[in-house]
Short mmCIF file of C-alpha atoms in Angstrom, two decimals:
data_model
loop_
_atom_site.label_atom_id
_atom_site.label_comp_id
_atom_site.label_asym_id
_atom_site.label_seq_id
_atom_site.Cartn_x
_atom_site.Cartn_y
_atom_site.Cartn_z
CA MET D 1 34.88 -3.64 -50.94
CA GLU D 2 36.35 -1.25 -53.44
CA ASN D 3 34.32 1.20 -55.81
CA GLU D 4 36.20 -0.76 -58.72
CA ILE D 5 35.23 -3.78 -58.15
CA LEU D 6 31.42 -2.32 -56.66
CA GLN D 7 31.41 -1.11 -59.88
CA LYS D 8 32.00 -4.74 -62.14
CA LEU D 9 28.93 -6.13 -59.11
CA VAL D 10 26.67 -3.87 -60.44
CA GLU D 11 27.37 -4.49 -64.39
CA GLU D 12 27.50 -8.36 -63.57
CA LEU D 13 23.99 -8.65 -61.96
CA SER D 14 22.69 -6.19 -64.62
CA LEU D 15 23.57 -8.26 -67.35
CA GLN D 16 22.16 -11.42 -65.07
CA TYR D 17 19.37 -9.97 -63.99
CA PHE D 18 17.69 -7.39 -66.34
CA ASN D 19 20.08 -8.93 -69.69
CA ARG D 20 20.85 -5.00 -69.99
CA PRO D 21 23.79 -3.91 -69.20
CA PHE D 22 24.75 -0.67 -66.56
CA LEU D 23 26.84 2.11 -68.26
CA HIS D 24 26.97 4.40 -65.46
CA GLN D 25 28.52 5.00 -62.38
CA ALA D 26 28.15 2.98 -59.00
CA THR D 27 29.69 4.04 -56.37
CA PHE D 28 29.85 3.72 -52.18
CA ASN D 29 28.21 6.79 -50.27
CA ALA D 30 29.81 7.65 -46.81
CA ARG D 31 26.55 9.92 -46.09
CA LEU D 32 24.45 7.68 -46.59
CA ARG D 33 22.53 7.03 -43.29
CA THR D 34 18.97 5.73 -44.04
CA THR D 35 18.53 4.07 -46.70
CA GLY D 36 20.50 1.57 -48.28
CA GLY D 37 20.81 3.20 -52.06
CA ARG D 38 19.71 5.73 -54.28
CA TYR D 39 19.65 6.18 -58.12
CA LEU D 40 20.21 9.79 -59.01
CA LEU D 41 17.60 10.94 -61.46
CA LYS D 42 20.05 13.16 -63.50
CA THR D 43 23.27 11.35 -63.80
CA SER D 44 21.13 7.77 -63.97
CA ASN D 45 24.08 7.16 -60.87
CA VAL D 46 24.11 4.59 -58.33
CA GLU D 47 25.12 4.79 -54.94
CA LEU D 48 25.52 2.33 -52.17
CA ASN D 49 25.26 2.74 -48.48
CA LYS D 50 28.81 1.06 -47.03
CA LEU D 51 27.36 0.83 -43.76
CA TYR D 52 25.03 -2.02 -45.00
CA PHE D 53 27.98 -4.50 -46.73
CA LEU D 54 30.10 -4.38 -43.55
CA GLU D 55 26.79 -4.77 -41.32
CA HIS D 56 24.50 -7.42 -42.99
CA GLY D 57 27.03 -8.89 -46.07
CA ILE D 58 27.31 -9.02 -49.94
CA GLU D 59 24.13 -10.67 -50.14
CA GLU D 60 22.00 -8.12 -48.64
CA LEU D 61 24.46 -5.83 -51.03
CA LYS D 62 23.24 -7.57 -54.34
CA GLY D 63 19.16 -6.73 -53.03
CA ILE D 64 20.39 -3.16 -52.29
CA ILE D 65 21.91 -2.94 -56.06
CA LEU D 66 19.33 -5.25 -57.65
CA HIS D 67 16.46 -3.09 -56.45
CA GLU D 68 18.40 0.07 -57.82
CA LEU D 69 18.57 -1.39 -61.00
CA CYS D 70 15.08 -1.34 -60.79
CA HIS D 71 14.79 1.28 -60.84
CA TYR D 72 17.18 2.06 -63.45
CA HIS D 73 16.66 0.11 -66.07
CA LEU D 74 12.94 1.73 -65.92
CA HIS D 75 13.70 4.70 -66.08
CA ILE D 76 15.90 4.65 -68.76
CA MET D 77 13.04 2.53 -70.49
CA LYS D 78 10.15 5.33 -69.56
CA LYS D 79 8.10 2.80 -67.47
CA GLY D 80 7.60 3.28 -63.64
CA TYR D 81 10.26 3.19 -61.62
CA LYS D 82 8.91 4.80 -58.39
CA HIS D 83 8.52 3.30 -55.48
CA GLU D 84 4.38 2.89 -56.01
CA ASP D 85 4.07 2.26 -59.53
CA LYS D 86 2.50 -1.04 -61.08
CA ASP D 87 5.75 -2.13 -63.30
CA PHE D 88 8.33 -0.92 -60.69
CA LYS D 89 6.47 -3.14 -57.88
CA ASP D 90 6.18 -6.26 -60.81
CA LEU D 91 10.44 -6.46 -61.59
CA LEU D 92 10.71 -6.53 -57.77
CA LYS D 93 8.90 -9.38 -57.67
CA GLN D 94 10.43 -10.67 -61.19
CA VAL D 95 14.07 -10.09 -60.23
CA GLY D 96 13.58 -11.53 -56.58
CA ALA D 97 15.04 -8.19 -55.06
CA PRO D 98 13.55 -6.40 -51.65
CA ARG D 99 11.31 -3.52 -51.63
CA TYR D 100 13.00 -2.38 -48.15
CA CYS D 101 16.12 -3.08 -46.51
CA LYS D 102 16.64 -4.30 -43.21
CA PRO D 103 18.10 -1.82 -40.55
CA LEU D 104 21.12 -1.36 -39.43
CA THR D 105 22.05 -1.44 -36.12
CA THR D 106 24.95 0.65 -36.06
CA THR D 107 23.68 3.89 -36.94
CA THR D 108 20.22 3.36 -34.83
CA LYS D 109 22.36 3.55 -32.06
CA LYS D 110 23.89 6.83 -32.37
CA ARG D 111 20.69 8.09 -33.16
CA ILE D 112 19.12 7.70 -30.23
CA VAL D 113 19.18 10.97 -27.54
CA PRO D 114 18.73 11.09 -23.92
CA TYR D 115 16.44 13.12 -22.21
CA LYS D 116 18.08 16.42 -21.17
CA TYR D 117 15.30 17.81 -18.98
CA ARG D 118 12.97 16.81 -16.60
CA TYR D 119 9.56 18.70 -15.88
CA ILE D 120 7.64 17.85 -12.51
CA CYS D 121 4.06 19.40 -11.81
CA THR D 122 4.21 21.15 -8.73
CA LYS D 123 0.82 20.20 -7.18
CA CYS D 124 -0.28 16.09 -9.00
CA GLY D 125 3.60 15.39 -9.21
CA GLN D 126 3.18 14.38 -12.74
CA THR D 127 6.52 14.03 -14.66
CA TYR D 128 7.74 15.50 -18.26
CA LEU D 129 10.49 14.01 -20.04
CA ARG D 130 11.65 16.39 -22.92
CA LYS D 131 14.73 17.21 -25.44
CA ARG D 132 14.36 20.36 -25.89
CA LYS D 133 14.17 23.04 -22.73
CA VAL D 134 10.30 24.14 -22.08
CA ASP D 135 9.49 27.98 -20.90
CA LEU D 136 7.42 27.31 -17.41
CA LYS D 137 6.33 30.57 -17.87
CA ARG D 138 4.23 29.32 -21.10
CA PHE D 139 3.51 25.53 -19.88
CA VAL D 140 1.50 24.57 -17.69
CA CYS D 141 1.27 20.44 -16.75
CA GLY D 142 -1.31 19.29 -18.59
CA ILE D 143 -3.01 16.42 -16.04
CA CYS D 144 -4.02 19.75 -13.51
CA LYS D 145 -3.15 23.34 -15.33
CA SER D 146 -0.61 24.00 -12.85
CA THR D 147 2.70 24.62 -12.94
CA LEU D 148 6.33 22.76 -13.44
CA LYS D 149 8.99 22.96 -11.79
CA GLN D 150 13.06 21.78 -13.86
CA LEU D 151 14.66 19.10 -11.84
#
């Protein structure tokens, strides 16, 4: 799906669900990683994560678009457009938009960082897994206060 098709889809959903036109830009943003989309307050544009469309399909993308359009229309009407506002929650229910999007499985696998360092207590044998290196002169075992050794 290209940005031109996305723009038409957003405009159609805006008219269908809100009876109001969408007068700004809707684009895919490849840099979005942890969110399905975002509404930009300064420009009133909407950016969407293309990975949600590729992984979950058009229905999930439509839900994300409806969510962002709720932010958009409430902000333009000078009503409560934030997640915690009652106006926003009511409009979400009215149009059937999700409050949260499904998690991505493709990016969560990339974010898991394996532990690089393993330390063991010289007295009680307690093991510690750490992503960052530990200064063995400063840190001791949390159980018996003995010195640690790197494996």
